[in-house]
PDB file of C-alpha atoms in Angstrom:
ATOM      1  CA  UNK T   1     100.284 -71.733 155.672  1.00 36.00           C
ATOM      2  CA  UNK T   2      97.553 -69.334 154.585  1.00 39.00           C
ATOM      3  CA  UNK T   3      98.754 -65.747 154.531  1.00 37.00           C
ATOM      4  CA  UNK T   4     102.431 -66.640 154.195  1.00 36.00           C
ATOM      5  CA  UNK T   5     102.447 -66.235 150.454  1.00 36.00           C
ATOM      6  CA  UNK T   6     101.285 -63.369 148.265  1.00 38.00           C
ATOM      7  CA  UNK T   7      98.357 -64.473 146.057  1.00 39.00           C
ATOM      8  CA  UNK T   8      98.868 -64.312 142.337  1.00 39.00           C
ATOM      9  CA  UNK T   9      97.101 -61.445 140.572  1.00 39.00           C
ATOM     10  CA  UNK T  10      93.790 -62.474 139.033  1.00 39.00           C
ATOM     11  CA  UNK T  11      91.113 -60.757 137.001  1.00 37.00           C
ATOM     12  CA  UNK T  12      89.532 -59.541 140.230  1.00 37.00           C
ATOM     13  CA  UNK T  13      92.662 -57.740 141.336  1.00 36.00           C
ATOM     14  CA  UNK T  14      94.610 -54.720 140.149  1.00 36.00           C
ATOM     15  CA  UNK T  15      98.215 -53.716 140.653  1.00 38.00           C
ATOM     16  CA  UNK T  16      99.099 -53.800 144.335  1.00 41.00           C
ATOM     17  CA  UNK T  17      96.598 -56.562 145.049  1.00 41.00           C
ATOM     18  CA  UNK T  18      93.682 -54.160 145.619  1.00 41.00           C
ATOM     19  CA  UNK T  19      90.343 -55.765 144.685  1.00 42.00           C
ATOM     20  CA  UNK T  20      88.602 -54.178 141.725  1.00 39.00           C
ATOM     21  CA  UNK T  21      85.431 -53.836 143.745  1.00 41.00           C
ATOM     22  CA  UNK T  22      87.331 -51.338 145.939  1.00 44.00           C
ATOM     23  CA  UNK T  23      87.084 -48.788 143.121  1.00 56.00           C
ATOM     24  CA  UNK T  24      83.290 -48.802 143.175  1.00 61.00           C
ATOM     25  CA  UNK T  25      81.450 -45.583 143.916  1.00 73.00           C
ATOM     26  CA  UNK T  26      81.937 -44.407 147.464  1.00 90.00           C
ATOM     27  CA  UNK T  27      79.630 -42.677 149.915  1.00 96.00           C
ATOM     28  CA  UNK T  28      78.877 -39.084 148.907  1.00 97.00           C
ATOM     29  CA  UNK T  29      77.961 -35.878 150.676  1.00 97.00           C
ATOM     30  CA  UNK T  30      77.505 -32.240 149.706  1.00 97.00           C
ATOM     31  CA  UNK T  31      77.959 -29.320 152.060  1.00 97.00           C
ATOM     32  CA  UNK T  32      77.576 -25.575 151.533  1.00 97.00           C
ATOM     33  CA  UNK T  33      79.926 -23.524 153.735  1.00 96.00           C
ATOM     34  CA  UNK T  34      79.006 -20.149 155.132  1.00 92.00           C
ATOM     35  CA  UNK T  35      81.289 -17.661 153.440  1.00 91.00           C
ATOM     36  CA  UNK T  36      84.393 -18.215 151.303  1.00 95.00           C
ATOM     37  CA  UNK T  37      86.441 -21.354 151.734  1.00 96.00           C
ATOM     38  CA  UNK T  38      89.895 -22.088 150.317  1.00 97.00           C
ATOM     39  CA  UNK T  39      90.526 -25.840 150.371  1.00 97.00           C
ATOM     40  CA  UNK T  40      94.266 -25.385 149.974  1.00 95.00           C
ATOM     41  CA  UNK T  41      94.547 -23.039 152.939  1.00 97.00           C
ATOM     42  CA  UNK T  42      92.288 -25.106 155.176  1.00 98.00           C
ATOM     43  CA  UNK T  43      93.736 -28.547 154.474  1.00 98.00           C
ATOM     44  CA  UNK T  44      97.307 -27.533 153.616  1.00 97.00           C
ATOM     45  CA  UNK T  45      98.602 -27.914 157.208  1.00 97.00           C
ATOM     46  CA  UNK T  46      97.728 -31.629 157.052  1.00 98.00           C
ATOM     47  CA  UNK T  47     100.188 -32.229 154.222  1.00 98.00           C
ATOM     48  CA  UNK T  48     103.648 -33.383 155.282  1.00 97.00           C
ATOM     49  CA  UNK T  49     105.647 -32.499 152.212  1.00 95.00           C
ATOM     50  CA  UNK T  50     105.073 -32.945 148.492  1.00 93.00           C
ATOM     51  CA  UNK T  51     105.532 -36.716 148.736  1.00 96.00           C
ATOM     52  CA  UNK T  52     103.163 -37.287 151.668  1.00 98.00           C
ATOM     53  CA  UNK T  53     101.527 -40.677 150.958  1.00 98.00           C
ATOM     54  CA  UNK T  54      98.437 -39.724 152.996  1.00 98.00           C
ATOM     55  CA  UNK T  55      97.685 -36.498 151.101  1.00 98.00           C
ATOM     56  CA  UNK T  56      97.351 -35.648 147.427  1.00 98.00           C
ATOM     57  CA  UNK T  57      96.037 -32.794 145.288  1.00 97.00           C
ATOM     58  CA  UNK T  58      95.065 -33.828 141.758  1.00 97.00           C
ATOM     59  CA  UNK T  59      94.901 -31.801 138.550  1.00 95.00           C
ATOM     60  CA  UNK T  60      91.140 -31.296 138.876  1.00 95.00           C
ATOM     61  CA  UNK T  61      91.649 -29.426 142.160  1.00 95.00           C
ATOM     62  CA  UNK T  62      90.434 -32.301 144.342  1.00 97.00           C
ATOM     63  CA  UNK T  63      92.105 -32.935 147.689  1.00 98.00           C
ATOM     64  CA  UNK T  64      92.549 -36.576 148.716  1.00 98.00           C
ATOM     65  CA  UNK T  65      93.217 -37.778 152.261  1.00 98.00           C
ATOM     66  CA  UNK T  66      93.934 -41.296 153.448  1.00 98.00           C
ATOM     67  CA  UNK T  67      93.085 -41.577 157.154  1.00 97.00           C
ATOM     68  CA  UNK T  68      93.153 -44.017 160.044  1.00 98.00           C
ATOM     69  CA  UNK T  69      89.777 -43.345 161.680  1.00 98.00           C
ATOM     70  CA  UNK T  70      88.477 -44.894 164.919  1.00 97.00           C
ATOM     71  CA  UNK T  71      86.420 -47.339 162.808  1.00 97.00           C
ATOM     72  CA  UNK T  72      89.073 -48.224 160.251  1.00 97.00           C
ATOM     73  CA  UNK T  73      90.924 -46.996 157.199  1.00 98.00           C
ATOM     74  CA  UNK T  74      89.235 -44.511 154.904  1.00 98.00           C
ATOM     75  CA  UNK T  75      89.930 -42.371 151.862  1.00 98.00           C
ATOM     76  CA  UNK T  76      88.322 -38.963 151.431  1.00 98.00           C
ATOM     77  CA  UNK T  77      88.104 -36.913 148.235  1.00 98.00           C
ATOM     78  CA  UNK T  78      87.018 -33.280 148.551  1.00 98.00           C
ATOM     79  CA  UNK T  79      86.414 -30.810 145.743  1.00 98.00           C
ATOM     80  CA  UNK T  80      84.770 -27.369 145.615  1.00 96.00           C
ATOM     81  CA  UNK T  81      82.364 -26.599 142.776  1.00 94.00           C
ATOM     82  CA  UNK T  82      80.506 -23.276 142.536  1.00 92.00           C
ATOM     83  CA  UNK T  83      80.472 -22.753 146.286  1.00 91.00           C
ATOM     84  CA  UNK T  84      79.415 -26.343 147.054  1.00 97.00           C
ATOM     85  CA  UNK T  85      81.767 -28.800 148.713  1.00 98.00           C
ATOM     86  CA  UNK T  86      81.495 -32.311 147.309  1.00 98.00           C
ATOM     87  CA  UNK T  87      82.884 -35.119 149.424  1.00 98.00           C
ATOM     88  CA  UNK T  88      83.227 -38.779 148.549  1.00 98.00           C
ATOM     89  CA  UNK T  89      84.741 -41.459 150.766  1.00 98.00           C
ATOM     90  CA  UNK T  90      85.660 -45.137 150.637  1.00 98.00           C
ATOM     91  CA  UNK T  91      86.608 -47.811 153.127  1.00 97.00           C
ATOM     92  CA  UNK T  92      85.506 -48.704 156.635  1.00 97.00           C
ATOM     93  CA  UNK T  93      85.993 -45.106 157.743  1.00 97.00           C
ATOM     94  CA  UNK T  94      83.956 -43.548 154.914  1.00 98.00           C
ATOM     95  CA  UNK T  95      80.888 -42.611 156.950  1.00 98.00           C
ATOM     96  CA  UNK T  96      83.053 -41.338 159.814  1.00 98.00           C
ATOM     97  CA  UNK T  97      84.975 -39.066 157.437  1.00 98.00           C
ATOM     98  CA  UNK T  98      81.869 -37.650 155.768  1.00 98.00           C
ATOM     99  CA  UNK T  99      80.111 -37.062 159.087  1.00 98.00           C
ATOM    100  CA  UNK T 100      83.027 -34.840 160.079  1.00 98.00           C
ATOM    101  CA  UNK T 101      83.568 -33.174 156.709  1.00 98.00           C
ATOM    102  CA  UNK T 102      82.200 -29.764 157.818  1.00 98.00           C
ATOM    103  CA  UNK T 103      84.432 -29.638 160.905  1.00 98.00           C
ATOM    104  CA  UNK T 104      87.402 -30.756 158.809  1.00 98.00           C
ATOM    105  CA  UNK T 105      86.751 -27.722 156.605  1.00 98.00           C
ATOM    106  CA  UNK T 106      86.393 -25.258 159.443  1.00 97.00           C
ATOM    107  CA  UNK T 107      82.671 -25.265 160.213  1.00 97.00           C
ATOM    108  CA  UNK T 108      83.484 -25.155 163.944  1.00 96.00           C
ATOM    109  CA  UNK T 109      85.984 -22.349 163.463  1.00 97.00           C
ATOM    110  CA  UNK T 110      84.977 -18.789 164.369  1.00 95.00           C
ATOM    111  CA  UNK T 111      86.983 -16.490 162.097  1.00 95.00           C
ATOM    112  CA  UNK T 112      84.485 -13.674 162.606  1.00 94.00           C
ATOM    113  CA  UNK T 113      85.781 -13.048 166.126  1.00 96.00           C
ATOM    114  CA  UNK T 114      89.252 -12.251 164.809  1.00 97.00           C
ATOM    115  CA  UNK T 115      90.233  -8.564 164.803  1.00 97.00           C
ATOM    116  CA  UNK T 116      93.494  -7.607 163.030  1.00 97.00           C
ATOM    117  CA  UNK T 117      95.680  -5.280 165.098  1.00 97.00           C
ATOM    118  CA  UNK T 118      98.548  -4.767 162.664  1.00 97.00           C
ATOM    119  CA  UNK T 119      98.596  -3.638 159.057  1.00 97.00           C
ATOM    120  CA  UNK T 120     100.471  -6.700 157.807  1.00 97.00           C
ATOM    121  CA  UNK T 121      97.937  -8.989 159.497  1.00 98.00           C
ATOM    122  CA  UNK T 122      94.972  -6.979 158.212  1.00 98.00           C
ATOM    123  CA  UNK T 123      96.265  -7.143 154.643  1.00 97.00           C
ATOM    124  CA  UNK T 124      96.768 -10.897 154.823  1.00 97.00           C
ATOM    125  CA  UNK T 125      93.289 -11.254 156.357  1.00 97.00           C
ATOM    126  CA  UNK T 126      91.698  -9.374 153.451  1.00 97.00           C
ATOM    127  CA  UNK T 127      93.673 -11.289 150.839  1.00 97.00           C
ATOM    128  CA  UNK T 128      92.918 -14.709 152.342  1.00 96.00           C
ATOM    129  CA  UNK T 129      89.199 -14.652 153.173  1.00 96.00           C
ATOM    130  CA  UNK T 130      88.965 -18.418 152.669  1.00 97.00           C
ATOM    131  CA  UNK T 131      91.248 -19.264 155.599  1.00 97.00           C
ATOM    132  CA  UNK T 132      89.602 -21.551 158.142  1.00 98.00           C
ATOM    133  CA  UNK T 133      91.227 -23.705 160.813  1.00 98.00           C
ATOM    134  CA  UNK T 134      90.757 -27.408 160.189  1.00 98.00           C
ATOM    135  CA  UNK T 135      89.664 -29.842 162.894  1.00 98.00           C
ATOM    136  CA  UNK T 136      90.436 -33.462 162.053  1.00 98.00           C
ATOM    137  CA  UNK T 137      89.245 -35.079 165.279  1.00 98.00           C
ATOM    138  CA  UNK T 138      92.299 -37.380 165.081  1.00 98.00           C
ATOM    139  CA  UNK T 139      95.219 -37.051 167.483  1.00 98.00           C
ATOM    140  CA  UNK T 140      97.856 -39.631 166.496  1.00 98.00           C
ATOM    141  CA  UNK T 141      97.563 -38.593 162.849  1.00 98.00           C
ATOM    142  CA  UNK T 142      99.059 -35.209 163.783  1.00 98.00           C
ATOM    143  CA  UNK T 143     101.089 -36.198 166.835  1.00 98.00           C
ATOM    144  CA  UNK T 144     103.350 -38.771 165.151  1.00 98.00           C
ATOM    145  CA  UNK T 145     104.543 -36.572 162.266  1.00 98.00           C
ATOM    146  CA  UNK T 146     104.964 -33.684 164.713  1.00 98.00           C
ATOM    147  CA  UNK T 147     107.285 -35.835 166.829  1.00 98.00           C
ATOM    148  CA  UNK T 148     109.226 -36.736 163.685  1.00 98.00           C
ATOM    149  CA  UNK T 149     109.719 -32.999 163.055  1.00 98.00           C
ATOM    150  CA  UNK T 150     111.379 -32.381 166.428  1.00 97.00           C
ATOM    151  CA  UNK T 151     114.892 -30.891 166.169  1.00 93.00           C
ATOM    152  CA  UNK T 152     115.438 -31.813 162.503  1.00 95.00           C
ATOM    153  CA  UNK T 153     114.882 -30.171 159.135  1.00 94.00           C
ATOM    154  CA  UNK T 154     111.436 -30.496 157.596  1.00 94.00           C
ATOM    155  CA  UNK T 155     112.963 -32.439 154.712  1.00 95.00           C
ATOM    156  CA  UNK T 156     114.331 -35.082 157.081  1.00 96.00           C
ATOM    157  CA  UNK T 157     111.019 -35.347 158.911  1.00 97.00           C
ATOM    158  CA  UNK T 158     108.972 -35.588 155.727  1.00 98.00           C
ATOM    159  CA  UNK T 159     111.261 -38.300 154.391  1.00 97.00           C
ATOM    160  CA  UNK T 160     110.896 -40.352 157.585  1.00 98.00           C
ATOM    161  CA  UNK T 161     107.102 -40.014 157.528  1.00 98.00           C
ATOM    162  CA  UNK T 162     106.993 -41.005 153.855  1.00 98.00           C
ATOM    163  CA  UNK T 163     109.203 -44.081 154.272  1.00 98.00           C
ATOM    164  CA  UNK T 164     107.511 -45.402 157.398  1.00 98.00           C
ATOM    165  CA  UNK T 165     103.941 -44.903 156.185  1.00 98.00           C
ATOM    166  CA  UNK T 166     104.659 -46.558 152.853  1.00 98.00           C
ATOM    167  CA  UNK T 167     106.357 -49.535 154.485  1.00 98.00           C
ATOM    168  CA  UNK T 168     104.038 -50.153 157.433  1.00 98.00           C
ATOM    169  CA  UNK T 169     100.778 -48.532 156.365  1.00 98.00           C
ATOM    170  CA  UNK T 170      98.148 -50.000 154.068  1.00 97.00           C
ATOM    171  CA  UNK T 171      97.040 -48.931 150.571  1.00 98.00           C
ATOM    172  CA  UNK T 172      94.333 -46.295 150.669  1.00 98.00           C
ATOM    173  CA  UNK T 173      90.845 -47.741 150.030  1.00 97.00           C
ATOM    174  CA  UNK T 174      88.938 -46.891 146.877  1.00 97.00           C
ATOM    175  CA  UNK T 175      90.202 -45.276 143.673  1.00 97.00           C
ATOM    176  CA  UNK T 176      92.834 -43.185 145.453  1.00 97.00           C
ATOM    177  CA  UNK T 177      95.716 -41.819 143.372  1.00 97.00           C
ATOM    178  CA  UNK T 178      98.605 -44.221 142.978  1.00 96.00           C
ATOM    179  CA  UNK T 179     100.972 -44.335 145.930  1.00 97.00           C
ATOM    180  CA  UNK T 180      98.519 -43.236 148.622  1.00 98.00           C
ATOM    181  CA  UNK T 181      98.636 -45.070 151.946  1.00 98.00           C
ATOM    182  CA  UNK T 182      96.826 -44.982 155.272  1.00 98.00           C
ATOM    183  CA  UNK T 183      99.204 -44.532 158.183  1.00 98.00           C
ATOM    184  CA  UNK T 184      99.849 -47.603 160.370  1.00 98.00           C
ATOM    185  CA  UNK T 185      97.586 -48.401 163.311  1.00 98.00           C
ATOM    186  CA  UNK T 186      99.016 -47.957 166.810  1.00 98.00           C
ATOM    187  CA  UNK T 187      99.982 -51.644 167.019  1.00 97.00           C
ATOM    188  CA  UNK T 188     101.887 -51.482 163.727  1.00 98.00           C
ATOM    189  CA  UNK T 189     103.829 -48.423 164.903  1.00 98.00           C
ATOM    190  CA  UNK T 190     104.736 -50.340 168.069  1.00 98.00           C
ATOM    191  CA  UNK T 191     106.119 -53.229 165.989  1.00 97.00           C
ATOM    192  CA  UNK T 192     108.454 -51.151 163.807  1.00 98.00           C
ATOM    193  CA  UNK T 193     111.950 -52.605 164.403  1.00 97.00           C
ATOM    194  CA  UNK T 194     114.664 -50.332 165.752  1.00 96.00           C
ATOM    195  CA  UNK T 195     116.738 -50.642 162.586  1.00 97.00           C
ATOM    196  CA  UNK T 196     113.818 -49.420 160.447  1.00 97.00           C
ATOM    197  CA  UNK T 197     113.566 -46.244 162.523  1.00 98.00           C
ATOM    198  CA  UNK T 198     117.302 -45.822 161.948  1.00 97.00           C
ATOM    199  CA  UNK T 199     117.024 -46.394 158.201  1.00 97.00           C
ATOM    200  CA  UNK T 200     114.293 -43.757 158.065  1.00 97.00           C
ATOM    201  CA  UNK T 201     116.629 -41.289 159.777  1.00 97.00           C
ATOM    202  CA  UNK T 202     114.743 -41.239 163.082  1.00 98.00           C
ATOM    203  CA  UNK T 203     116.943 -41.138 166.177  1.00 97.00           C
ATOM    204  CA  UNK T 204     116.175 -43.155 169.279  1.00 97.00           C
ATOM    205  CA  UNK T 205     114.752 -40.188 171.192  1.00 98.00           C
ATOM    206  CA  UNK T 206     112.016 -39.464 168.654  1.00 98.00           C
ATOM    207  CA  UNK T 207     111.322 -43.154 168.007  1.00 98.00           C
ATOM    208  CA  UNK T 208     110.965 -43.798 171.739  1.00 98.00           C
ATOM    209  CA  UNK T 209     108.546 -40.875 172.084  1.00 98.00           C
ATOM    210  CA  UNK T 210     106.350 -42.303 169.338  1.00 98.00           C
ATOM    211  CA  UNK T 211     106.457 -45.764 170.914  1.00 98.00           C
ATOM    212  CA  UNK T 212     105.400 -44.332 174.277  1.00 98.00           C
ATOM    213  CA  UNK T 213     102.554 -42.444 172.588  1.00 98.00           C
ATOM    214  CA  UNK T 214     101.136 -45.395 170.667  1.00 98.00           C
ATOM    215  CA  UNK T 215     101.077 -47.514 173.841  1.00 98.00           C
ATOM    216  CA  UNK T 216      98.458 -45.100 175.211  1.00 98.00           C
ATOM    217  CA  UNK T 217      96.853 -44.319 171.847  1.00 98.00           C
ATOM    218  CA  UNK T 218      93.331 -44.797 173.142  1.00 97.00           C
ATOM    219  CA  UNK T 219      93.822 -42.311 175.961  1.00 98.00           C
ATOM    220  CA  UNK T 220      95.361 -39.783 173.600  1.00 98.00           C
ATOM    221  CA  UNK T 221      92.538 -40.074 171.078  1.00 98.00           C
ATOM    222  CA  UNK T 222      90.084 -39.360 173.906  1.00 98.00           C
ATOM    223  CA  UNK T 223      91.618 -35.890 174.030  1.00 98.00           C
ATOM    224  CA  UNK T 224      89.565 -34.829 170.981  1.00 97.00           C
ATOM    225  CA  UNK T 225      86.619 -34.423 173.361  1.00 97.00           C
ATOM    226  CA  UNK T 226      88.625 -32.084 175.602  1.00 98.00           C
ATOM    227  CA  UNK T 227      89.417 -28.420 175.246  1.00 98.00           C
ATOM    228  CA  UNK T 228      92.700 -27.679 173.453  1.00 98.00           C
ATOM    229  CA  UNK T 229      94.317 -26.733 176.759  1.00 98.00           C
ATOM    230  CA  UNK T 230      93.235 -29.959 178.455  1.00 98.00           C
ATOM    231  CA  UNK T 231      94.264 -31.972 175.397  1.00 98.00           C
ATOM    232  CA  UNK T 232      97.728 -30.413 175.420  1.00 98.00           C
ATOM    233  CA  UNK T 233      98.120 -31.238 179.110  1.00 98.00           C
ATOM    234  CA  UNK T 234      97.266 -34.881 178.411  1.00 98.00           C
ATOM    235  CA  UNK T 235      99.630 -35.091 175.440  1.00 98.00           C
ATOM    236  CA  UNK T 236     102.471 -33.628 177.458  1.00 98.00           C
ATOM    237  CA  UNK T 237     102.141 -36.436 179.997  1.00 98.00           C
ATOM    238  CA  UNK T 238     103.931 -38.559 177.388  1.00 98.00           C
ATOM    239  CA  UNK T 239     107.663 -38.181 177.928  1.00 98.00           C
ATOM    240  CA  UNK T 240     109.180 -36.478 174.893  1.00 98.00           C
ATOM    241  CA  UNK T 241     106.041 -34.503 174.018  1.00 98.00           C
ATOM    242  CA  UNK T 242     106.515 -30.862 174.967  1.00 98.00           C
ATOM    243  CA  UNK T 243     104.750 -27.555 174.277  1.00 98.00           C
ATOM    244  CA  UNK T 244     105.982 -27.365 170.673  1.00 98.00           C
ATOM    245  CA  UNK T 245     104.682 -30.814 169.763  1.00 98.00           C
ATOM    246  CA  UNK T 246     101.387 -30.513 171.625  1.00 98.00           C
ATOM    247  CA  UNK T 247     100.648 -27.155 169.964  1.00 98.00           C
ATOM    248  CA  UNK T 248     101.414 -28.516 166.494  1.00 98.00           C
ATOM    249  CA  UNK T 249      99.052 -31.409 167.219  1.00 98.00           C
ATOM    250  CA  UNK T 250      96.006 -29.568 168.582  1.00 98.00           C
ATOM    251  CA  UNK T 251      96.253 -26.946 165.847  1.00 98.00           C
ATOM    252  CA  UNK T 252      95.170 -29.742 163.514  1.00 98.00           C
ATOM    253  CA  UNK T 253      93.196 -32.149 165.699  1.00 98.00           C
ATOM    254  CA  UNK T 254      91.196 -29.439 167.498  1.00 98.00           C
ATOM    255  CA  UNK T 255      91.412 -26.414 165.207  1.00 98.00           C
ATOM    256  CA  UNK T 256      92.906 -24.585 168.192  1.00 98.00           C
ATOM    257  CA  UNK T 257      92.941 -20.910 167.261  1.00 98.00           C
ATOM    258  CA  UNK T 258      95.094 -19.867 170.229  1.00 98.00           C
ATOM    259  CA  UNK T 259      97.660 -22.701 170.248  1.00 98.00           C
ATOM    260  CA  UNK T 260     100.654 -20.666 169.129  1.00 97.00           C
ATOM    261  CA  UNK T 261     103.811 -22.709 168.614  1.00 97.00           C
ATOM    262  CA  UNK T 262     106.615 -21.915 171.053  1.00 97.00           C
ATOM    263  CA  UNK T 263     110.091 -23.403 170.860  1.00 96.00           C
ATOM    264  CA  UNK T 264     110.194 -23.113 167.073  1.00 95.00           C
ATOM    265  CA  UNK T 265     113.472 -22.239 165.398  1.00 92.00           C
ATOM    266  CA  UNK T 266     112.023 -19.756 162.896  1.00 94.00           C
ATOM    267  CA  UNK T 267     108.555 -18.571 163.998  1.00 97.00           C
ATOM    268  CA  UNK T 268     109.612 -16.040 166.689  1.00 97.00           C
ATOM    269  CA  UNK T 269     111.922 -14.274 164.241  1.00 97.00           C
ATOM    270  CA  UNK T 270     109.246 -14.211 161.541  1.00 97.00           C
ATOM    271  CA  UNK T 271     106.590 -12.813 163.873  1.00 98.00           C
ATOM    272  CA  UNK T 272     109.053 -10.356 165.398  1.00 98.00           C
ATOM    273  CA  UNK T 273     110.179  -9.135 161.981  1.00 97.00           C
ATOM    274  CA  UNK T 274     106.626  -8.794 160.608  1.00 97.00           C
ATOM    275  CA  UNK T 275     105.186  -6.957 163.607  1.00 97.00           C
ATOM    276  CA  UNK T 276     108.156  -5.037 165.008  1.00 97.00           C
ATOM    277  CA  UNK T 277     111.074  -5.321 162.594  1.00 96.00           C
ATOM    278  CA  UNK T 278     112.886  -7.557 165.099  1.00 96.00           C
ATOM    279  CA  UNK T 279     114.265 -10.599 163.331  1.00 95.00           C
ATOM    280  CA  UNK T 280     116.060 -11.718 166.512  1.00 96.00           C
ATOM    281  CA  UNK T 281     112.883 -12.020 168.583  1.00 97.00           C
ATOM    282  CA  UNK T 282     112.640 -15.003 170.922  1.00 97.00           C
ATOM    283  CA  UNK T 283     109.554 -16.761 172.263  1.00 98.00           C
ATOM    284  CA  UNK T 284     108.933 -14.196 174.993  1.00 98.00           C
ATOM    285  CA  UNK T 285     109.039 -11.316 172.507  1.00 98.00           C
ATOM    286  CA  UNK T 286     106.791 -13.216 170.089  1.00 98.00           C
ATOM    287  CA  UNK T 287     104.214 -13.907 172.793  1.00 98.00           C
ATOM    288  CA  UNK T 288     104.303 -10.259 173.832  1.00 98.00           C
ATOM    289  CA  UNK T 289     103.698  -9.123 170.243  1.00 98.00           C
ATOM    290  CA  UNK T 290     100.834 -11.595 169.850  1.00 98.00           C
ATOM    291  CA  UNK T 291      99.182 -10.610 173.138  1.00 98.00           C
ATOM    292  CA  UNK T 292      96.605  -8.371 171.352  1.00 98.00           C
ATOM    293  CA  UNK T 293      95.414 -11.540 169.621  1.00 98.00           C
ATOM    294  CA  UNK T 294      94.804 -13.516 172.823  1.00 97.00           C
ATOM    295  CA  UNK T 295      92.460 -16.356 171.966  1.00 97.00           C
ATOM    296  CA  UNK T 296      93.452 -16.145 168.283  1.00 98.00           C
ATOM    297  CA  UNK T 297      97.254 -16.200 168.387  1.00 98.00           C
ATOM    298  CA  UNK T 298      97.648 -19.222 166.128  1.00 98.00           C
ATOM    299  CA  UNK T 299      95.420 -17.634 163.494  1.00 98.00           C
ATOM    300  CA  UNK T 300      97.432 -14.421 163.689  1.00 98.00           C
ATOM    301  CA  UNK T 301     100.679 -16.381 163.278  1.00 98.00           C
ATOM    302  CA  UNK T 302      99.290 -18.203 160.232  1.00 98.00           C
ATOM    303  CA  UNK T 303      98.274 -14.922 158.633  1.00 98.00           C
ATOM    304  CA  UNK T 304     101.754 -13.532 159.253  1.00 98.00           C
ATOM    305  CA  UNK T 305     103.264 -16.588 157.553  1.00 97.00           C
ATOM    306  CA  UNK T 306     100.835 -16.153 154.643  1.00 96.00           C
ATOM    307  CA  UNK T 307     101.733 -12.462 154.318  1.00 96.00           C
ATOM    308  CA  UNK T 308     105.138 -13.342 152.897  1.00 92.00           C
ATOM    309  CA  UNK T 309     106.802 -10.770 155.154  1.00 92.00           C
ATOM    310  CA  UNK T 310     109.712 -12.849 156.372  1.00 89.00           C
ATOM    311  CA  UNK T 311     113.322 -11.818 157.033  1.00 89.00           C
ATOM    312  CA  UNK T 312     115.983 -12.687 154.478  1.00 85.00           C
ATOM    313  CA  UNK T 313     118.223 -15.621 155.300  1.00 75.00           C
ATOM    314  CA  UNK T 314     121.535 -14.821 156.964  1.00 68.00           C
ATOM    315  CA  UNK T 315     122.984 -18.327 156.777  1.00 59.00           C
ATOM    316  CA  UNK T 316     122.691 -21.444 154.635  1.00 60.00           C
ATOM    317  CA  UNK T 317     119.961 -23.936 155.348  1.00 61.00           C
ATOM    318  CA  UNK T 318     120.608 -26.393 158.155  1.00 56.00           C
ATOM    319  CA  UNK T 319     122.466 -29.335 156.596  1.00 64.00           C
ATOM    320  CA  UNK T 320     120.583 -32.590 156.316  1.00 63.00           C
ATOM    321  CA  UNK T 321     122.034 -35.434 158.346  1.00 65.00           C
ATOM    322  CA  UNK T 322     120.909 -38.890 157.253  1.00 66.00           C
ATOM    323  CA  UNK T 323     121.593 -41.112 160.273  1.00 63.00           C
ATOM    324  CA  UNK T 324     120.359 -44.054 158.237  1.00 65.00           C
ATOM    325  CA  UNK T 325     123.725 -44.027 156.439  1.00 63.00           C
ATOM    326  CA  UNK T 326     125.694 -44.248 159.672  1.00 58.00           C
TER     327      UNK T 326
END
């Protein structure tokens, strides 16, 4: 019978059933980056919407991440003070997270090799000197939300991620801000019932892709030791994972500077408009325009997005379709 009933709160527990000892001081580390570093720019791509339960920015400027590491759940708090990065982590994955803090913040990135070839890119490069490409070293953490973003609006995808992580994940270890959760382990994703995918607004195609991916989670996580190109090839062996999804994944897991996203609804037009005044550019035109940045095409695309030079809308936003109501 043990485990079938929720224990009553006691003096050793806090709201949500988290033991008070979980809020004890975590493991700490300081790191001094070489050159300027903007935490928001570096870690921003890991945030899946304002309500992402795995990511939070607090009023003191600290960035919090709740992660499923290879050794267990962990919470990481990162803050920059006078050029020094202070990291603190809790949970089974605390040491793992702090060991990889520099790479998470772009220590393995090589921004110095980038050479702007267009005025709009050069201006964005000068205005955003703290841009570095993150490398999480975690594949499923980026793959699953990227699959959820296939062929739907970002709002729909963010809502699905939020609902599923909150329902099937676990509370973030340590004194994490209220409402933070660690995403489910591969086994928990595999046990999500079909009707819960539906309620979250995830169609069968995307749900099936995620289920196929988590069945080979170990093999996919091994891809962090591969080059971005080899990692993408392995990811795309999973039916339902194509070039768009694999690029979105390795951009975060590997810090892949050249993994430009193809098959995107908006990016070709944005790049075409910024570099050539062509808002109707397709993938082939975009790749042609980015050819001078070979080896750094993803970085160039990010700088173009940060430049703010985007074409005006010609049509209303794509309507949101909540299949969970059907």
